[in-house]
Coordinates of C-alpha atoms in Angstrom, one line a residue:
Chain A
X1354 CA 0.0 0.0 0.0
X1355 CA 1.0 3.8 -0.7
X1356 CA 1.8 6.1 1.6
X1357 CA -0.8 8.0 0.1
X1358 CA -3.7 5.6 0.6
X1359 CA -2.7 5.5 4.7
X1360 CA -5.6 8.0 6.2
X1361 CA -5.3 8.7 9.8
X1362 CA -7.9 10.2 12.0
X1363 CA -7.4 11.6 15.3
X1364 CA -10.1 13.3 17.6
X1365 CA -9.3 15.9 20.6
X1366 CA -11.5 18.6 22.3
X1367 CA -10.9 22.0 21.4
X1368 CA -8.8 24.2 24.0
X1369 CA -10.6 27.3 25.6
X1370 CA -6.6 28.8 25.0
X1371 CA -7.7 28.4 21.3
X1372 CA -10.9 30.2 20.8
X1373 CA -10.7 33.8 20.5
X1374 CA -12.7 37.3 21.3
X1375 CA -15.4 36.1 18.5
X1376 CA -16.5 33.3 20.6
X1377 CA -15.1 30.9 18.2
X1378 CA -11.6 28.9 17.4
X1379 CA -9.4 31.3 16.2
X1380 CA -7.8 30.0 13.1
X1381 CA -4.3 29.7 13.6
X1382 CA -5.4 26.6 16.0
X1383 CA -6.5 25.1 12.7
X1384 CA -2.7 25.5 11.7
X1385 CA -1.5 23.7 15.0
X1386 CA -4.2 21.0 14.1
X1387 CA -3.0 20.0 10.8
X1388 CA 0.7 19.4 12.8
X1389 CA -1.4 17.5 15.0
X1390 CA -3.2 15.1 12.4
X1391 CA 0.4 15.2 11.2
X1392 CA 2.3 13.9 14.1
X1393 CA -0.8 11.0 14.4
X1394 CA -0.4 9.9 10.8
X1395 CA 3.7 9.9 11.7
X1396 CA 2.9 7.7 15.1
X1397 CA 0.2 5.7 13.4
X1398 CA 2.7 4.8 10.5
X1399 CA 5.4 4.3 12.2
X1400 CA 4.0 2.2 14.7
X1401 CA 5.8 4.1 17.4
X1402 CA 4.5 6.5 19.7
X1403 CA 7.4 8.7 19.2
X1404 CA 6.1 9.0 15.5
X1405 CA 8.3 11.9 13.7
X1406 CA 10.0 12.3 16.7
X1407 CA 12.4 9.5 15.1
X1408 CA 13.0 10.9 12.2
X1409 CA 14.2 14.2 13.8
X1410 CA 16.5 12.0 16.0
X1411 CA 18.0 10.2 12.9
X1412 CA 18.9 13.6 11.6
X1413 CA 16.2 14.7 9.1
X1414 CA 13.8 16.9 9.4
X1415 CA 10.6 17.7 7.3
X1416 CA 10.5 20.9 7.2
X1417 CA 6.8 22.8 5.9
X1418 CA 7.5 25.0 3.1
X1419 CA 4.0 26.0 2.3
X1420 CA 0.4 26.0 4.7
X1421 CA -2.8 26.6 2.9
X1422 CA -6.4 26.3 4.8
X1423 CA -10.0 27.1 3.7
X1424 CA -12.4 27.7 6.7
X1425 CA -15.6 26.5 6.7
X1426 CA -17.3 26.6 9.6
X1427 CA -16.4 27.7 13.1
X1428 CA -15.8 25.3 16.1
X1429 CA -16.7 26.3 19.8
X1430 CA -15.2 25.2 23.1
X1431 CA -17.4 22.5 24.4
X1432 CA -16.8 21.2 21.0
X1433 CA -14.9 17.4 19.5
X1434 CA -13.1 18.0 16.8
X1435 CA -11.5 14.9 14.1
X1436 CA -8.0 15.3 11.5
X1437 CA -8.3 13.3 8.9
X1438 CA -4.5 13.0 7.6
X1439 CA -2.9 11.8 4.4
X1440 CA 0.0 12.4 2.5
X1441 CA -1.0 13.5 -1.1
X1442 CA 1.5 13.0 -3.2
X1443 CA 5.5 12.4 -2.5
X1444 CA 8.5 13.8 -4.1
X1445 CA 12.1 12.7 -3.7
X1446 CA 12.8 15.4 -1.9
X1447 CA 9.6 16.2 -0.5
X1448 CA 6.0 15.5 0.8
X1449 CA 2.8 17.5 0.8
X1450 CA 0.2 16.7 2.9
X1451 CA -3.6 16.7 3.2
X1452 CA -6.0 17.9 6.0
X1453 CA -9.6 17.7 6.8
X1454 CA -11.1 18.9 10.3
X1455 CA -14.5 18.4 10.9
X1456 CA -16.8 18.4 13.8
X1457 CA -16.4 14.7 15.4
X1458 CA -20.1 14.6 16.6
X1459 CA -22.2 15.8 13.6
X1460 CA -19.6 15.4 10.9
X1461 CA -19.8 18.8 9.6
X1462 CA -16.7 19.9 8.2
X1463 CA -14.7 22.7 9.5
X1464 CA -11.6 23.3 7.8
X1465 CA -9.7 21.3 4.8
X1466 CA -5.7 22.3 4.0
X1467 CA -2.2 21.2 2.9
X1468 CA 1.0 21.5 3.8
X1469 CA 4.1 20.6 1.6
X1470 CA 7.6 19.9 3.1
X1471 CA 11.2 19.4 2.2
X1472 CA 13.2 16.8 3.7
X1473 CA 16.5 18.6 5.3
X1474 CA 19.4 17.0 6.9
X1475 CA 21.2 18.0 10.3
X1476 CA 23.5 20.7 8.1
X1477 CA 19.6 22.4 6.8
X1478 CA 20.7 21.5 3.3
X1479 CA 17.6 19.8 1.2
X1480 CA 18.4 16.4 0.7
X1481 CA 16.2 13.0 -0.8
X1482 CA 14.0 11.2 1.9
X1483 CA 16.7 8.5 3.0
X1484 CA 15.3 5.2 1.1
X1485 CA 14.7 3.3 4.1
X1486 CA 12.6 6.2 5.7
X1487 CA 10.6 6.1 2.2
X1488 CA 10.1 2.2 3.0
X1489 CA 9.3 2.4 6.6
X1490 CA 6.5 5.5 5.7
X1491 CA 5.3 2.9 2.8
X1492 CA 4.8 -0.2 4.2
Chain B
X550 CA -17.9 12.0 47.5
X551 CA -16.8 15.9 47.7
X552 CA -15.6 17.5 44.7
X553 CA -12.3 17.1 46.4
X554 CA -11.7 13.1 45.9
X555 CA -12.0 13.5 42.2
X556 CA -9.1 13.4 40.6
X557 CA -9.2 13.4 36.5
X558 CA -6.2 12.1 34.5
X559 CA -6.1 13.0 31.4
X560 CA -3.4 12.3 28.7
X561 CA -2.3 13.5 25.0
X562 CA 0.8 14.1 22.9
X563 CA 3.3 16.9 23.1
X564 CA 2.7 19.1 20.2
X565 CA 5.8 20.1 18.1
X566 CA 4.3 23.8 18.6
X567 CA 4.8 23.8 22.0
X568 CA 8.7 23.3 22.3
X569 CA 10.9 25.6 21.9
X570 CA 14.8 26.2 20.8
X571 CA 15.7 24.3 24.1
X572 CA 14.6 21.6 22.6
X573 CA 12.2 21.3 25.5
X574 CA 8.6 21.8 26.1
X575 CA 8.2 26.0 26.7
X576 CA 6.8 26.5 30.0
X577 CA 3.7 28.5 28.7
X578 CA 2.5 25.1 27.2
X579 CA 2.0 23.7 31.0
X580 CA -0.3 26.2 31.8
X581 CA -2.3 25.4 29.0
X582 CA -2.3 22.1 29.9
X583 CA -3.2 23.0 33.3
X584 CA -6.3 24.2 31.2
X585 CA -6.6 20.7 29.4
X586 CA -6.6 19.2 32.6
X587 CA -9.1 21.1 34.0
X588 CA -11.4 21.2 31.1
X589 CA -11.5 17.2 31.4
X590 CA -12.2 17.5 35.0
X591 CA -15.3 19.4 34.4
X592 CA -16.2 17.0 31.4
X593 CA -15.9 14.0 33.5
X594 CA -17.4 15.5 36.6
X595 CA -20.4 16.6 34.8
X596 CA -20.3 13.3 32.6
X597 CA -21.0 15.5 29.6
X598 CA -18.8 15.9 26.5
X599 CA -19.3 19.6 26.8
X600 CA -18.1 20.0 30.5
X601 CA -17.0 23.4 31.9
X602 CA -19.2 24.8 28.7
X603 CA -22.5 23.7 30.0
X604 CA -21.3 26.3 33.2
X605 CA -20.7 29.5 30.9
X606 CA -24.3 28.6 28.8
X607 CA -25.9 28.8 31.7
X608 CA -24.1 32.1 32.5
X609 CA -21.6 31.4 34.7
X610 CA -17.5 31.5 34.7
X611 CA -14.8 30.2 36.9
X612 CA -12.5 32.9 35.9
X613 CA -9.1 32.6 36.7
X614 CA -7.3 35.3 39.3
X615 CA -4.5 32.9 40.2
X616 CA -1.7 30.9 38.6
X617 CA 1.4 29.3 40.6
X618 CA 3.7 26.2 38.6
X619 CA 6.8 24.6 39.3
X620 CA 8.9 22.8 36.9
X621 CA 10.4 19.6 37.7
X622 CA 11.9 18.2 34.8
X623 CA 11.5 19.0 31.3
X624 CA 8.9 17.2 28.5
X625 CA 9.9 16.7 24.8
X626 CA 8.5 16.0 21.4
X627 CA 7.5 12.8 21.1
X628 CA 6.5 12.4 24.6
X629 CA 3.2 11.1 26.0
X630 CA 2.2 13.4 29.1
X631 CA -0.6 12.7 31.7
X632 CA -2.7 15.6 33.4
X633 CA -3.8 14.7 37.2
X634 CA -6.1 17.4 38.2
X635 CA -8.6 17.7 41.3
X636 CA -10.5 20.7 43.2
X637 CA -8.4 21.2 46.5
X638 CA -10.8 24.0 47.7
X639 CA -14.2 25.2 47.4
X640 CA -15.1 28.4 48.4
X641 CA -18.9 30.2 48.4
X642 CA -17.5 32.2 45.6
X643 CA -14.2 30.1 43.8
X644 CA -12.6 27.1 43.7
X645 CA -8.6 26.4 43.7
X646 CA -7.7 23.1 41.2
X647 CA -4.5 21.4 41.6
X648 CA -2.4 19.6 39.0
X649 CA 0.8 16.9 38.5
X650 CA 1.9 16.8 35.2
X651 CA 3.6 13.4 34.9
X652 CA 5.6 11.5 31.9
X653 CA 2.9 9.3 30.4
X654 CA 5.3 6.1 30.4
X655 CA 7.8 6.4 33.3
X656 CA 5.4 8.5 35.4
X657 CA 8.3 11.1 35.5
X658 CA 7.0 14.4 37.7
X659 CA 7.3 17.1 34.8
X660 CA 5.4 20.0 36.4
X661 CA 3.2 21.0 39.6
X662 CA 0.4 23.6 39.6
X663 CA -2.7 25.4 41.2
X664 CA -4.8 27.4 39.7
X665 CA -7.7 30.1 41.4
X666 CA -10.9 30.6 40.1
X667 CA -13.7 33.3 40.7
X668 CA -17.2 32.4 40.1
X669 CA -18.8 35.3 37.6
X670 CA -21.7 35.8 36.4
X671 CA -22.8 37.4 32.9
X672 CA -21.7 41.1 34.1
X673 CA -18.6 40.1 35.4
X674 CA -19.7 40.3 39.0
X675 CA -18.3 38.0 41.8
X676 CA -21.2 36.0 42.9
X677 CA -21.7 32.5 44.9
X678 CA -21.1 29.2 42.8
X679 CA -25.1 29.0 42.2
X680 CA -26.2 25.7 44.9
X681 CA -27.4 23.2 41.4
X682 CA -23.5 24.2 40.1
X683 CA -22.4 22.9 43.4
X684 CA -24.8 20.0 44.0
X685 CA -23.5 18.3 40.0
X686 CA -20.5 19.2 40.8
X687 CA -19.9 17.3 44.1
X688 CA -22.0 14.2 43.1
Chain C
X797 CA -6.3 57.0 -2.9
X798 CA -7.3 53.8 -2.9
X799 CA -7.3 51.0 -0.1
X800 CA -4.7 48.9 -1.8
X801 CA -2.4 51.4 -2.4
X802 CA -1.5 51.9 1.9
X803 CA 1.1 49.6 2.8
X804 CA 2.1 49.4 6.3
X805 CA 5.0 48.4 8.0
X806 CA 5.2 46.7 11.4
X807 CA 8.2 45.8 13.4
X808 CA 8.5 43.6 16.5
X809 CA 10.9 40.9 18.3
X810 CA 10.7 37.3 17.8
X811 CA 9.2 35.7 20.8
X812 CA 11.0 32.7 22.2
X813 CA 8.0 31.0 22.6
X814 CA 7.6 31.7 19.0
X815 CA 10.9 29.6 18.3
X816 CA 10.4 25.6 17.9
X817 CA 13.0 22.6 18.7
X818 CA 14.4 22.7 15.2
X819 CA 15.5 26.3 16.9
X820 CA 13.7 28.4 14.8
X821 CA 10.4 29.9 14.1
X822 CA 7.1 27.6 14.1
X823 CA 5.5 28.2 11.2
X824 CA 1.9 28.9 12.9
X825 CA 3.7 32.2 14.8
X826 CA 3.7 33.3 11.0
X827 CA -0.5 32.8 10.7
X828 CA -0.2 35.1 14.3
X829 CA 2.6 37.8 12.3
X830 CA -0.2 38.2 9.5
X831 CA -3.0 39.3 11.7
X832 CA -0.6 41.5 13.7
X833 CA 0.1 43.4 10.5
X834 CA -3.3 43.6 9.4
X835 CA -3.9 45.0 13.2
X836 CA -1.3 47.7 12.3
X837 CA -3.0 48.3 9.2
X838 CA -6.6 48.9 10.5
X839 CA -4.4 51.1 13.0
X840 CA -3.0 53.4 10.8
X841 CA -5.6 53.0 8.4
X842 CA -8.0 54.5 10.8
X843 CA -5.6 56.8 12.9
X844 CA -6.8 55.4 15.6
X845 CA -5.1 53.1 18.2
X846 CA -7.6 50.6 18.4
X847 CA -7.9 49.9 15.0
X848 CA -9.8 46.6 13.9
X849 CA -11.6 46.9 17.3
X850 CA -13.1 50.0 15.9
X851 CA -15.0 47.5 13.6
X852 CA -16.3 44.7 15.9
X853 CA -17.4 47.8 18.3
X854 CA -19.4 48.4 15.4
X855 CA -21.0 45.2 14.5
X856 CA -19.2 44.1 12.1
X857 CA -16.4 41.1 11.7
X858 CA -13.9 40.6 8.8
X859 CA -13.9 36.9 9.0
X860 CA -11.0 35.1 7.5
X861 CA -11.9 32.3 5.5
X862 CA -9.0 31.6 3.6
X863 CA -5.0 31.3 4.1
X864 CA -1.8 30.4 2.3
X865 CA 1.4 31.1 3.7
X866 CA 5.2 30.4 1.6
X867 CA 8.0 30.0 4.2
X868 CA 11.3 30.9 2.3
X869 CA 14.1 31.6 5.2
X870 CA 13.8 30.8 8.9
X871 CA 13.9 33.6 11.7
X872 CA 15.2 32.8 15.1
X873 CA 14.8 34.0 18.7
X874 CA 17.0 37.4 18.8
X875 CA 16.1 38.4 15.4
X876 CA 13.7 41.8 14.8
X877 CA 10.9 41.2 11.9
X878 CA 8.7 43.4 9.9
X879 CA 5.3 42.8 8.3
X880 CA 4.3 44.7 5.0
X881 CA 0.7 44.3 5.3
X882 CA -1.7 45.9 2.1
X883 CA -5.4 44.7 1.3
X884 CA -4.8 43.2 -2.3
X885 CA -8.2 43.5 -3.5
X886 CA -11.6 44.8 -2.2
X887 CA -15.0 43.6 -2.7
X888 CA -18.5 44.5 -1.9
X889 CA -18.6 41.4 0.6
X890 CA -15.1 41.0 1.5
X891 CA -11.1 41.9 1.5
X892 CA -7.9 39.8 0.1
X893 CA -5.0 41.1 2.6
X894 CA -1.2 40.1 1.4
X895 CA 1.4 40.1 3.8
X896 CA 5.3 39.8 3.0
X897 CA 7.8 39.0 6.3
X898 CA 11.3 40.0 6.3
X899 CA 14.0 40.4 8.7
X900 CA 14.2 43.5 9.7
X901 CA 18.1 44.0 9.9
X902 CA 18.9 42.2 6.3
X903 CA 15.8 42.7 4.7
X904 CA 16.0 39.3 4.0
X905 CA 12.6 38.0 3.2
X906 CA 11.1 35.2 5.5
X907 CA 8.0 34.5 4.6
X908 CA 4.8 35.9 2.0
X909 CA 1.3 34.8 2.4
X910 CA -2.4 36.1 2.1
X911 CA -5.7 35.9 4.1
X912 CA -9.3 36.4 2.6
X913 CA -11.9 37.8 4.6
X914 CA -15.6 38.2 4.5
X915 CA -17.8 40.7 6.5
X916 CA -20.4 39.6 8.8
X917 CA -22.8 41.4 10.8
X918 CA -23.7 40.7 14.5
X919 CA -25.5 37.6 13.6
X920 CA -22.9 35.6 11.4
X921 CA -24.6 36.5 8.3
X922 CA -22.5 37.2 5.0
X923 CA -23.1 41.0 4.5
X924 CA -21.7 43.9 2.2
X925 CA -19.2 46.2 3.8
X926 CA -21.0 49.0 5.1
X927 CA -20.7 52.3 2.6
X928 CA -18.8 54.4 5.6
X929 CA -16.5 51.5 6.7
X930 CA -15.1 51.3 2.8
X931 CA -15.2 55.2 2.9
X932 CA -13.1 55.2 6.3
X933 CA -11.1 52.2 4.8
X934 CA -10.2 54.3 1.5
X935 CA -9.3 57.8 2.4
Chain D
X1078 CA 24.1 50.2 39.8
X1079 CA 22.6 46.7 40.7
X1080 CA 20.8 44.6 38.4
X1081 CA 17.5 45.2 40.9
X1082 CA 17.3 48.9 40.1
X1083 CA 17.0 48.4 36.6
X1084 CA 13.3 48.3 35.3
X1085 CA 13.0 48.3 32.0
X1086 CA 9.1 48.8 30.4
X1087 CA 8.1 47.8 27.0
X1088 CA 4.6 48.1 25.7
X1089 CA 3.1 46.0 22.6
X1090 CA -0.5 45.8 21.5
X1091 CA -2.9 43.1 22.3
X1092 CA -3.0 40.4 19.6
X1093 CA -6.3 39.1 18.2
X1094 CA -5.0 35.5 18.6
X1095 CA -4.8 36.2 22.6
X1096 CA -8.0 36.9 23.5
X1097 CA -10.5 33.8 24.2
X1098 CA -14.3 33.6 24.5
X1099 CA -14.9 35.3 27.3
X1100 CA -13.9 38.3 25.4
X1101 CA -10.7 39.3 27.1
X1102 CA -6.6 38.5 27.0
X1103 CA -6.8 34.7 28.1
X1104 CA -4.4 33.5 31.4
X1105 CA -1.6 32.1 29.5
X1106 CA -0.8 34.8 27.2
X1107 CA 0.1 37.0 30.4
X1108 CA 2.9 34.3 30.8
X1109 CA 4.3 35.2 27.4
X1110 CA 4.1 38.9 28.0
X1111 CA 6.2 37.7 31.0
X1112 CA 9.0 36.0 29.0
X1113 CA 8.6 39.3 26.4
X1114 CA 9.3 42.1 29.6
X1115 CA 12.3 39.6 30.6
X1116 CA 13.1 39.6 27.1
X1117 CA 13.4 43.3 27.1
X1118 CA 15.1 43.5 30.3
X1119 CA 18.0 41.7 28.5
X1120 CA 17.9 43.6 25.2
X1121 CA 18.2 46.9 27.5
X1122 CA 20.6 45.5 29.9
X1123 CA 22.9 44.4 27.6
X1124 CA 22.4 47.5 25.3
X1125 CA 21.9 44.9 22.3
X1126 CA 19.1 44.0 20.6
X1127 CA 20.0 40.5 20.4
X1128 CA 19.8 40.3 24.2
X1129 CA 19.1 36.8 25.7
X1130 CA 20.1 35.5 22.2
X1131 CA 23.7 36.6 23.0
X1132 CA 23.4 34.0 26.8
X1133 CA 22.3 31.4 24.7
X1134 CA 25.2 31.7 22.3
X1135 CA 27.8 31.3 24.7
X1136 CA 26.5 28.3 25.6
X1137 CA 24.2 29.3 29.0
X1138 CA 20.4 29.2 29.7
X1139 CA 18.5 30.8 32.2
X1140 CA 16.0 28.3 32.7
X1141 CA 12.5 28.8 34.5
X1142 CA 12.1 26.7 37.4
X1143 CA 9.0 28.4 38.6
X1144 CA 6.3 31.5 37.7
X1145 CA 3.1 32.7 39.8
X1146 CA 0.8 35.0 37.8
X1147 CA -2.1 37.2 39.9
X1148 CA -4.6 38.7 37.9
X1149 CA -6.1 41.7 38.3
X1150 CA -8.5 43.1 35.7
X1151 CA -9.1 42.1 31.9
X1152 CA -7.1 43.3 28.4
X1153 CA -9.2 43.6 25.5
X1154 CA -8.0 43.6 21.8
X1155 CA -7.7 47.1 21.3
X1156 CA -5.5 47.8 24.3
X1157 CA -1.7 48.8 24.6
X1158 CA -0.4 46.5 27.6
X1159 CA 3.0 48.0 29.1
X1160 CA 5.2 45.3 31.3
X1161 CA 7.3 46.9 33.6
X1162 CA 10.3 44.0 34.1
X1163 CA 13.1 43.7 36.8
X1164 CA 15.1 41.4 38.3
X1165 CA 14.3 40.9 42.1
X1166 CA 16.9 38.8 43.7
X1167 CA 19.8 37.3 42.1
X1168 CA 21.4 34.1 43.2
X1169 CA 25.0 32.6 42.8
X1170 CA 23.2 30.1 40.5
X1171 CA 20.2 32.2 39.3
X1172 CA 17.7 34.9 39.1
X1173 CA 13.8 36.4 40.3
X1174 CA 12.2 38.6 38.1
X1175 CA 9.4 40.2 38.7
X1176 CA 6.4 41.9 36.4
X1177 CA 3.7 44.3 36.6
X1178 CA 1.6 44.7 33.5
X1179 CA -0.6 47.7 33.1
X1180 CA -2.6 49.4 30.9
X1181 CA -0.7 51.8 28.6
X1182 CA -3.5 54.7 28.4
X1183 CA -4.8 54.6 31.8
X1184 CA -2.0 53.2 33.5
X1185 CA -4.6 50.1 35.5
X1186 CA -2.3 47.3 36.6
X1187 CA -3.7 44.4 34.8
X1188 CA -1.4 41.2 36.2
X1189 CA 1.3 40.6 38.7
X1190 CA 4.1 38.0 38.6
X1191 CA 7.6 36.6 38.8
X1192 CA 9.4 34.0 37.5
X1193 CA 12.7 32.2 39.0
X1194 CA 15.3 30.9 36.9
X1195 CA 18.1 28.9 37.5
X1196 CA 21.5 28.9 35.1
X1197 CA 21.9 25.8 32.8
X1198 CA 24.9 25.2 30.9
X1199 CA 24.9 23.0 27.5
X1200 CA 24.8 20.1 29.2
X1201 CA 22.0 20.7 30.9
X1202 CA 23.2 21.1 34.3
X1203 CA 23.3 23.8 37.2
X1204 CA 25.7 26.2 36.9
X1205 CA 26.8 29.7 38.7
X1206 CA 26.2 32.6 36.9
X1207 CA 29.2 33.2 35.0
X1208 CA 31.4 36.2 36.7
X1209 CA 31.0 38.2 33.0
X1210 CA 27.6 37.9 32.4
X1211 CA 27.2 39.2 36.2
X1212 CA 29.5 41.6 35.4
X1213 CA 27.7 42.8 32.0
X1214 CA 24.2 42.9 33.6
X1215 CA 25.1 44.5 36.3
X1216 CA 26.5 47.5 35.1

């Protein structure tokens, strides 16, 4: 199976930190979100809690080039929230990733987005997504 | 039982967002969390999804006047942390909730809190926790 | 002149909360940079110190519905940035606001992006922009 | 001149992204106006506006072992904040500082607080102050 057919979905309730003055989540939470569904597609894939967290510590990094978001509809504190995560397409050098947020009781959706990334080693220089981090993410 | 004997654990996932160029969790991130914790208390002590939201619907906040942590040892991304909150006072008009923030999988002591709340109502006057607040809340 | 023609420049320090374990800048603080300098702009757009606030004092919200955000070169904890901020394009229901990041030292740039915004009235409804906010917006 | 004498005040507007659904500045971002004052202190102390940044480059933190926060009255989005920083006590192996936060028009103190720190060197562990970096804050 593709890395791109592997969605992950990950529920949390929203933070009263992250609703603002309008009564409603302000949306650079949504931003924090998609790193969220992010970091669960990473823990779900890698079948390791630590998720990206062992990638950073084998000296890469993915670093986010590019956010894009389209809001909606607004979510409330009080509210349970889902990310659906998948990773769109991949590059040698690269991955961009998919987002949709929607409310986890009535479905409704909230937000959809994408971020793309370049893989960097520990010197910040672009570099190809070591083969056996390609496998592990694939499998 | 008093609202006192209630202690709520809660647990997530660091969020890359909330370190910082330490390398470390940023101490800000613990008082959200103190938040988190808190939020799940009312959730669970109300056995409603919506929790401390019901309270402000009904026209009511627990607005906080006080905030006091100690950090113990440092979290990291990757990390799974647990939230241990309880109410360790009740007052006619407030509350004071406590809080341990423990390492999820060596049960680490990351981060000790209290927090003090005033009990408002929709004018931002002080007023007594209203007795059916007090009665769900202490069930 | 016209709206799009007031460009207006913003300066401030990083934040080291603002800085992530890769020792840089998260990319959400970015999301938070943009709104600051569309605060400045309502600022100085309306010679008046509390700007935006002006609006939602009024009844009105710009709500952002759309964002997109191109990271070129990281800032750190230490540097000074600025935030061009100029409204892009106006219509009767809404504003595009375009945003370019530099380092304010070098000049280096750090990061452009763009927000979309709609107006709503008290009630959440889609509305146009009232006649004297474009008038106030435009002189 | 000791370090204690030295108060240093910077003032910033409120962001949009700090205020929650009550309406007002939440908690938490009063900790980060905190670390912003301190952040100051250091950028006036040390007459450069890399400040803290320099610490860190020569290999020492000053890392925060504890903060209490007392709130007062509210911030609104549309305020000027001013935080009035200074240190409070210093310690062979660390630092107090201590904040007031007020409002920059009428001059109503909005929060109390103070933080303790404790000096890390790159390996992480408890160090005295070095001799010149008591020597260049002091003077």
């Amino acid at each position: 199976m593709g890395m791109e057919d592997f969605v992950v979905t990950t529920a949390f309730d929203v933070r009263y930190v992250e609703t603002d003055a309008m009564g409603i989540v302000h949306h650079s939470a949504y931003i924090v979100w998609f790193e969220e569904g992010r970091s669960a597609w990473f823990r779900e894939r890698l079948r390791d809690p630590r998720g990206y967290a062992l990638i950073e510590a084998d000296g890469y990094a993915m670093a986010l080039t590019d956010v894009s978001a389209r809001y909606v509809s607004p979510a409330r504190f009080g509210d349970r929230v889902e990310v659906h995560t998948w990773v769109s397409s991949v590059r040698s050098r690269g991955l961009t990733v998919d987002y949709e947020i929607s409310h986890a009781d009535s479905g409704a959706m909230l937000c959809k987005g994408s971020t793309r990334h370049l893989c960097l080693n520990r010197d910040g220089a672009v570099v190809r997504i070591p083969d056996r981090w390609i496998a592990r993410l694939s499998l």
